[in-house]
Coordinates of C-alpha atoms and ligand atoms in Angstrom, one line a residue:
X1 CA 5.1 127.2 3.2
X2 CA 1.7 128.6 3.2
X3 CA 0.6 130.3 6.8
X4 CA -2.6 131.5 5.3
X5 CA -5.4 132.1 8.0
X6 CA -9.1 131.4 7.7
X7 CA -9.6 135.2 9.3
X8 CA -6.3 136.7 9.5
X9 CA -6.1 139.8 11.9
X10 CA -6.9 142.7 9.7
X11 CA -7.4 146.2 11.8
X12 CA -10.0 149.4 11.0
X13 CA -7.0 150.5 9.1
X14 CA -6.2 148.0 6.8
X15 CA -3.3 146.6 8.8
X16 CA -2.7 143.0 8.4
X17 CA -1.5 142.4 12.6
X18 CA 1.5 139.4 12.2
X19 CA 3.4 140.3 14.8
X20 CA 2.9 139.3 18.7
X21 CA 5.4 140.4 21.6
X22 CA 4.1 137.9 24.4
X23 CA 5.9 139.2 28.0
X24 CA 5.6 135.6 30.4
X25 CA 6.9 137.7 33.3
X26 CA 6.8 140.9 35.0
X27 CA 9.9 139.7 36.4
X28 CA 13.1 140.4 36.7
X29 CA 16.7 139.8 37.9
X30 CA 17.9 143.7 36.8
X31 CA 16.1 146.9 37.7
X32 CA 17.1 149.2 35.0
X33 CA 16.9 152.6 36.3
X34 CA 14.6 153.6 33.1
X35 CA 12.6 150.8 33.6
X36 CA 11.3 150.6 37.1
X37 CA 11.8 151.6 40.7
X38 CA 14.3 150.1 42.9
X39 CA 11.7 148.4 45.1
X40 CA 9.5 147.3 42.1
X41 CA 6.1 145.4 43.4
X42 CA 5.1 142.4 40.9
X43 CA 2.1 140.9 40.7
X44 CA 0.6 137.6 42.6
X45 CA 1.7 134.7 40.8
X46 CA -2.3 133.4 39.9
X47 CA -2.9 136.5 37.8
X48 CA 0.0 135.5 35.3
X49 CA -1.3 133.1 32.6
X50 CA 0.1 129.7 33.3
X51 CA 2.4 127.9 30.9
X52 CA -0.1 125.8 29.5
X53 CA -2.8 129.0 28.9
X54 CA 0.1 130.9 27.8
X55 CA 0.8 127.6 24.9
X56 CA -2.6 127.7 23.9
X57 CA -3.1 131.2 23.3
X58 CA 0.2 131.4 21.5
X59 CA -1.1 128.4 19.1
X60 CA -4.5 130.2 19.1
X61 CA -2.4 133.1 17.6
X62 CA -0.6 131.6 15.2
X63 CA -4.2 129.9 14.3
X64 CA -5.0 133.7 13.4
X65 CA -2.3 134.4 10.9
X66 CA 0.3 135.4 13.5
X67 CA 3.8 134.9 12.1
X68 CA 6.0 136.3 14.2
X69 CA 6.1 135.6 18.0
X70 CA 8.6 137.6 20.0
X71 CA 9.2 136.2 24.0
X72 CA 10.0 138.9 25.9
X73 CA 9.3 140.3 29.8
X74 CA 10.0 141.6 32.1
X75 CA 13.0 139.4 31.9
X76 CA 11.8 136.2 30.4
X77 CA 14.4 133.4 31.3
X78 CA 13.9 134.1 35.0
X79 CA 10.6 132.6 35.0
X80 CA 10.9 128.9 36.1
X81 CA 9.8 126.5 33.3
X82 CA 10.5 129.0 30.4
X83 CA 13.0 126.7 28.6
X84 CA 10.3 123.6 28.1
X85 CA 7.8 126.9 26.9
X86 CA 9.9 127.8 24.5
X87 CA 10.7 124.2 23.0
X88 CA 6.7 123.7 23.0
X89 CA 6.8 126.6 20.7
X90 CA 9.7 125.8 18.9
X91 CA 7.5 122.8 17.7
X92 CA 5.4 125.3 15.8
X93 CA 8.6 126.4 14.1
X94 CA 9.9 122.9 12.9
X95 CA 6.0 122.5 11.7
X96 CA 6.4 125.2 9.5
X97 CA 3.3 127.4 11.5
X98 CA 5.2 129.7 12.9
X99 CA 7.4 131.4 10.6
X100 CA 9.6 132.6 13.5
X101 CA 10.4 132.6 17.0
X102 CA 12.4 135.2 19.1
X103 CA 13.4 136.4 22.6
X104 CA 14.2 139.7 24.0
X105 CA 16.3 139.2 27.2
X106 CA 18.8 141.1 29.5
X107 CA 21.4 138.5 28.7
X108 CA 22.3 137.4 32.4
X109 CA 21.3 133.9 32.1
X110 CA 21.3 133.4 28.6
X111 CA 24.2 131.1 28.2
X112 CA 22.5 128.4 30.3
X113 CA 19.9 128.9 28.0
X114 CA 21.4 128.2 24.3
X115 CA 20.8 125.3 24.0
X116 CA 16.8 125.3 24.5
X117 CA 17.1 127.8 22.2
X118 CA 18.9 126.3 19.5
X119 CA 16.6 123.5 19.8
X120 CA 13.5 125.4 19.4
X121 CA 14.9 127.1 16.4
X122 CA 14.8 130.7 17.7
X123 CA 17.4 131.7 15.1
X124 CA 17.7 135.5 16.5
X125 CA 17.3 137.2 19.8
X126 CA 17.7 140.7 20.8
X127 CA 20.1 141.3 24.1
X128 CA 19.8 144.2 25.8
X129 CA 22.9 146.2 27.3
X130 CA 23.4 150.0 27.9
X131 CA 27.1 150.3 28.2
X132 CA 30.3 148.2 28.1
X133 CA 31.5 149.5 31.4
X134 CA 30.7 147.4 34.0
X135 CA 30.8 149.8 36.5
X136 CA 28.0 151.7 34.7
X137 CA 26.4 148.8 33.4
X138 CA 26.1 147.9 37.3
X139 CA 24.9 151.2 38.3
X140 CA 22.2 151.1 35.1
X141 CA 21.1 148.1 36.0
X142 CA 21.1 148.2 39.9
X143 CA 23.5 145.3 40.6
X144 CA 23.8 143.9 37.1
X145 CA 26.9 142.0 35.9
X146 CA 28.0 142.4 32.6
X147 CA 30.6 139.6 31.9
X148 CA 27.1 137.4 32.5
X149 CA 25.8 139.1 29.0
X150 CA 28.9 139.3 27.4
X151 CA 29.3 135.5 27.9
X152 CA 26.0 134.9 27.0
X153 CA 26.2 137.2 23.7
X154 CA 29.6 134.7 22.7
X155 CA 27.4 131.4 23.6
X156 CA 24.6 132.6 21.5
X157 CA 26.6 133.3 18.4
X158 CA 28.7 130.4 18.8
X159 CA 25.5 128.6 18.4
X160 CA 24.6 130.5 15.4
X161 CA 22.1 132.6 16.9
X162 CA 22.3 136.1 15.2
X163 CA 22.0 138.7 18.5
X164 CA 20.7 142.2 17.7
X165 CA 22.0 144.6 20.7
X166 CA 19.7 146.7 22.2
X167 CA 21.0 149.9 23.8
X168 CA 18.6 152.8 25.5
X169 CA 20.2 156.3 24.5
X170 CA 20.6 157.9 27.6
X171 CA 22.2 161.4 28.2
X172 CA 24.1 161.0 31.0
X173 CA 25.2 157.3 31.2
X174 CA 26.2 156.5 27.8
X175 CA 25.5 159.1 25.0
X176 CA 29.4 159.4 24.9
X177 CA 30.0 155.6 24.7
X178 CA 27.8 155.3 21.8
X179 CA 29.8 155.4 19.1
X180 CA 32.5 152.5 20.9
X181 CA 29.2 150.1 21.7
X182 CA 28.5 150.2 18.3
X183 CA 31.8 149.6 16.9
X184 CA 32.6 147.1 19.5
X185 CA 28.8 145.5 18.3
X186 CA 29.7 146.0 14.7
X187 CA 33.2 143.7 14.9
X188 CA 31.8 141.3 16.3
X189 CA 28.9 140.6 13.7
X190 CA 26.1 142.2 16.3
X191 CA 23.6 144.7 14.7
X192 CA 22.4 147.4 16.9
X193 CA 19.4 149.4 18.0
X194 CA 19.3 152.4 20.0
X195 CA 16.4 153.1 21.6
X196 CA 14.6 156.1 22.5
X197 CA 13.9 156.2 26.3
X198 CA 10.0 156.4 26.7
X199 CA 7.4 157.7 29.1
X200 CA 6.2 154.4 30.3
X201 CA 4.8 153.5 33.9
X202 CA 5.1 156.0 36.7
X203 CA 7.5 159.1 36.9
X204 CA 11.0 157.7 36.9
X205 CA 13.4 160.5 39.1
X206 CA 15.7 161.1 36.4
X207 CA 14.4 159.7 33.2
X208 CA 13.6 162.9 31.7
X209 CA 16.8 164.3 32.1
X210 CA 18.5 161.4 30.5
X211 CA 16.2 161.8 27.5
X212 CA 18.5 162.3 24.5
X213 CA 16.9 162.7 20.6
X214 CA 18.5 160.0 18.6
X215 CA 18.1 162.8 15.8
X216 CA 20.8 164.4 17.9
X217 CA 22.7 160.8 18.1
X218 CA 22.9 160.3 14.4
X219 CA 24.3 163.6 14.0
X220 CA 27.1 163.2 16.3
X221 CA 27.8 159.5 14.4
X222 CA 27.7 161.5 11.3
X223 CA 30.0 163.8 11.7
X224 CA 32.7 160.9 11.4
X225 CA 31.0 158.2 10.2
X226 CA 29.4 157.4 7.0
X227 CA 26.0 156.5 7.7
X228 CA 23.5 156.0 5.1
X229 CA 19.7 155.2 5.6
X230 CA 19.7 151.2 4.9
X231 CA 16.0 149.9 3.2
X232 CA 15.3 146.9 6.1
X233 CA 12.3 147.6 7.3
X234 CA 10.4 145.7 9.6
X235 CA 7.4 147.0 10.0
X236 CA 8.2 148.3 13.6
X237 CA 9.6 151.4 15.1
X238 CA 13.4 151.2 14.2
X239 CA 15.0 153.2 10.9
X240 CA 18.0 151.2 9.6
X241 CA 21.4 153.0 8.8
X242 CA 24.4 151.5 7.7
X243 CA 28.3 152.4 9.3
X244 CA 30.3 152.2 6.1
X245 CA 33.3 152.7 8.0
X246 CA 32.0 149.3 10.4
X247 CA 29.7 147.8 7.6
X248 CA 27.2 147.3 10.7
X249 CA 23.8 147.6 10.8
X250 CA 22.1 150.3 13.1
X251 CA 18.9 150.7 14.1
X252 CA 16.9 153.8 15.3
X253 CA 13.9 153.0 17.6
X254 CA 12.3 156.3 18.1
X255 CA 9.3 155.7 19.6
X256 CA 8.1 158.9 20.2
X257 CA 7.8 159.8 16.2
X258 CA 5.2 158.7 14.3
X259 CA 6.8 157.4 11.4
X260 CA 6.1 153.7 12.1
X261 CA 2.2 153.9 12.6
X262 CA 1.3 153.8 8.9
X263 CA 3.1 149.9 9.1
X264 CA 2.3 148.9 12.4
X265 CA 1.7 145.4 12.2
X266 CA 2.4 144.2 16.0
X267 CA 0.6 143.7 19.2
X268 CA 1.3 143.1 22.9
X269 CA 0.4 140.4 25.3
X270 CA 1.1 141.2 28.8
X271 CA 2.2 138.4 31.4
X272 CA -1.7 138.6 32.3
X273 CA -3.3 138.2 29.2
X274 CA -3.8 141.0 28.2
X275 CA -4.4 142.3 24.3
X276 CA -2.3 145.7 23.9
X277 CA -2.9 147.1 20.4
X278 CA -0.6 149.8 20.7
X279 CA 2.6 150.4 22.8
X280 CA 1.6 154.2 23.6
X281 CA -2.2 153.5 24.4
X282 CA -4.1 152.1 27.5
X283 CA -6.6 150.1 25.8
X284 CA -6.5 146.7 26.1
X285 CA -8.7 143.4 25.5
X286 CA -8.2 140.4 28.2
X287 CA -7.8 137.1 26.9
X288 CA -7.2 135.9 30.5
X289 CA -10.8 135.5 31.0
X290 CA -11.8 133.4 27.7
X291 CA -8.8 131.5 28.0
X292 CA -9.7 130.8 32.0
X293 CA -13.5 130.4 31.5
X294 CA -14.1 128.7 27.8
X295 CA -12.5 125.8 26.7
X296 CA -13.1 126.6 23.3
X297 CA -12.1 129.1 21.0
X298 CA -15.7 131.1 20.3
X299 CA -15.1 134.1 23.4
X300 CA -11.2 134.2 22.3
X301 CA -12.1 134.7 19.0
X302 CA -15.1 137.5 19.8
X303 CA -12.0 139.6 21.6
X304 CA -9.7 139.7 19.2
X305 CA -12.0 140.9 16.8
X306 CA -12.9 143.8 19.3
X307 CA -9.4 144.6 19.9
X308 CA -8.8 144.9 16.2
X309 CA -11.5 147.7 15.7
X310 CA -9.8 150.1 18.0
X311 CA -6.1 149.5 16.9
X312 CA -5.4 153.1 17.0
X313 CA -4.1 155.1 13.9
X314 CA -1.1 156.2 15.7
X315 CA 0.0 156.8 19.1
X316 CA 1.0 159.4 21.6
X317 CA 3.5 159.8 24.3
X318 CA 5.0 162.7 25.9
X319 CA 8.1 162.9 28.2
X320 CA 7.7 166.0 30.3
X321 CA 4.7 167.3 31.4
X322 CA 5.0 170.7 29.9
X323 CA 6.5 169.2 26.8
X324 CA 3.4 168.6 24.1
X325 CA 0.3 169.3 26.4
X326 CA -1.7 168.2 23.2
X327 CA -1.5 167.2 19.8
X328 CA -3.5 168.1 16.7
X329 CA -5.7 169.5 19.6
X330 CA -6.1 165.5 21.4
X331 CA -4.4 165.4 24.6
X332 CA -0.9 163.3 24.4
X333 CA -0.6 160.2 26.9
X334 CA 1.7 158.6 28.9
X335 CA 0.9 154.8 29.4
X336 CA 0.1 153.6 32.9
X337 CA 1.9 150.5 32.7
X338 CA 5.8 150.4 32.7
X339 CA 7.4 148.3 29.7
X340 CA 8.5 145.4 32.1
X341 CA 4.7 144.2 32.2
X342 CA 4.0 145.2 28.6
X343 CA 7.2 143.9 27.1
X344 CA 9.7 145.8 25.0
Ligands
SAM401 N1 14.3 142.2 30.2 C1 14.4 142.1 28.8 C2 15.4 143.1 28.3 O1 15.8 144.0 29.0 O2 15.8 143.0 27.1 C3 13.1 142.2 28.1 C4 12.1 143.2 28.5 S1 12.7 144.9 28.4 C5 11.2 145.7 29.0 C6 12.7 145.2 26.7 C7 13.4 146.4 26.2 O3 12.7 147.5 26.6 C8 14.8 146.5 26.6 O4 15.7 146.6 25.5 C9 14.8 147.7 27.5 O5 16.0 148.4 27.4 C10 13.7 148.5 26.9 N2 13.1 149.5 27.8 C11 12.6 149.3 29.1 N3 12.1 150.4 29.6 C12 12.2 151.4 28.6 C13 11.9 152.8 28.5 N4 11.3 153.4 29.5 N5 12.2 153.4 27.4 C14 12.8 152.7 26.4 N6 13.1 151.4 26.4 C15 12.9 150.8 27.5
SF4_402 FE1 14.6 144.1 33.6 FE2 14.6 144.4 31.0 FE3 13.4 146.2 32.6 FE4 16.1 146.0 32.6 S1 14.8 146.7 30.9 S2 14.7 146.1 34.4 S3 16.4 143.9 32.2 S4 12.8 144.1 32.2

């Protein structure tokens, strides 16, 4: 299968960019405590792209070289109409242009939504779920309730989607669960990532203090488990380990170390169109505009060769304020925008 591009998406750095994470929605039925406020805002529904901008600029993408398309929000299945979107896309798939399709969701209403999936070939998704309490998972979450995941983790694999379980690290609310998510994961055939928490959007009371180094994580899992650095890579922020003990694979997503940078072969659409190089910077490129004003493909074209000449080198984040003032003397950044309108 040859997905060659005319002008594939090569940045200032040499990085071939294969990767998209396309959020459809700011969105969502959950409001992780991490994530955003209680009384999140969300934007007026003419400033999202529509389904039909959204198609094109997704097959304008894969026109480009992209491979790799990742659906994500927000939460993405509550947007109305997502299920036909997805099995447009998935017609990229069976075409052999898209080498592969995959969805990042919360899990509440994904059982309703296997079968879409299965027929647009999305062969893996990643679920998202903190804990395996639902009392905590309900205080996480704001309201959340976790048989709806669990269900829908069970529906997906009957289907023989592989689901990858995402869990943010958090100090207070599950840094002692930890080790039973990921054995509870690892039994049943899910692979794992813990995530960092990052310093996205405005101040969130309490996210600093829930902050916990997954250094620190992968110490206490090592002092009774066996777990040995695995070689997937996949070009994004997450070291692999493997549990001997559970034969599992775990993930590291550390976000706040550089170690990924040198690799960094993905970029972010936002709900509105707009180009994000890099998770931890502000600059962005709007595709909005050329897809709204220019019915071809010259002005789409012109901004994604801007955006790829200031892909940055590496990015910066910093948790507290008094943390890292500055690094290697260049003052270290917190993202305006919160990960629900960038996408995870
Ligand atoms: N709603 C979907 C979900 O929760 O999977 C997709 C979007 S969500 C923004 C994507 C991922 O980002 C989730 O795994 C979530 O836990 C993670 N996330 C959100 N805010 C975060 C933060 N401040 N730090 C680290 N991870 C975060
Ligand atoms: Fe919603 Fe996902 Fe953010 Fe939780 S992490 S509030 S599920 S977008």
């Amino acid at each position: 299968m040859s997905l060659a591009s005319p002008s594939p998406l090569v940045d200032a750095f040499g990085r071939r960019i294969s990767y998209v994470r396309l959020s459809v929605t700011d969105r969502c039925d959950l409001r992780c405590t991490y994530c955003m406020s209680e009384h999140q805002t969300f934007l007026p529904r003419k400033d999202l792209l529509s389904w039909e901008e959204t198609l094109r600029l997704s097959r304008f993408l894969i026109g480009r070289g992209v491979e790799r398309l990742r659906i994500t929000g927000g939460e993405p299945l509550v947007r109305k109409g997502v299920l036909d979107f997805l099995r447009e896309l998935g017609a990229e798939v069976h075409a052999g242009r898209l080498r592969e399709l995959t969805l990042t969701t919360n899990g509440t209403l994904l059982k309703g939504a296997v079968p879409a999936l299965v027929e647009a070939g999305v062969r893996r998704i990643n679920v998202s779920c903190d804990t395996l309490k639902p009392d905590i998972y309900r205080r996480i979450t704001r309201g959340g309730d976790l048989a709806k995941v669990l269900d829908g983790i069970d529906a997906a694999q009957t289907a023989g989607i592989k689901v990858k379980l995402n869990v943010v690290a958090l100090q207070q609310d599950n840094r002692a669960e930890l080790p039973d998510i990921i054995a509870f994961a690892h039994a049943r055939g899910l692979a794992v990532s813990l995530i960092e928490t990052m310093p996205m959007g405005d101040e969130i009371a309490g996210r600093e203090t829930q902050f916990v180094s997954l250094k620190d994580v992968l110490l206490d899992l090592q002092s009774f488990w066996q777990v040995v650095p695995s070689t997937e890579a996949t070009g994004g922020p997450a070291r692999y380990y493997r549990v001997a003990e559970t034969g599992g694979l775990l993930g590291l997503i550390t976000p706040l170390s550089h170690n990924f940078c040198d690799t960094c072969n993905r970029v972010r659409v936002t709900c509105t169109g707009q180009l994000y190089m890099c998770l931890g910077q502000d600059d962005q490129v709007d595709l909005r505009g050329p897809l709204r004003d220019d019915a071809g493909e010259d002005r789409l074209n012109a901004a994604l060769d801007e955006a790829l000449r200031f892909k940055p080198r590496r990015h910066d984040f910093f948790i507290a304020s008094d943390a890292l003032p500055t690094r290697d003397g260049q003052p270290i950044h917190r993202p305006a925008r919160t990960m629900s309108l960038t996408g995870g």
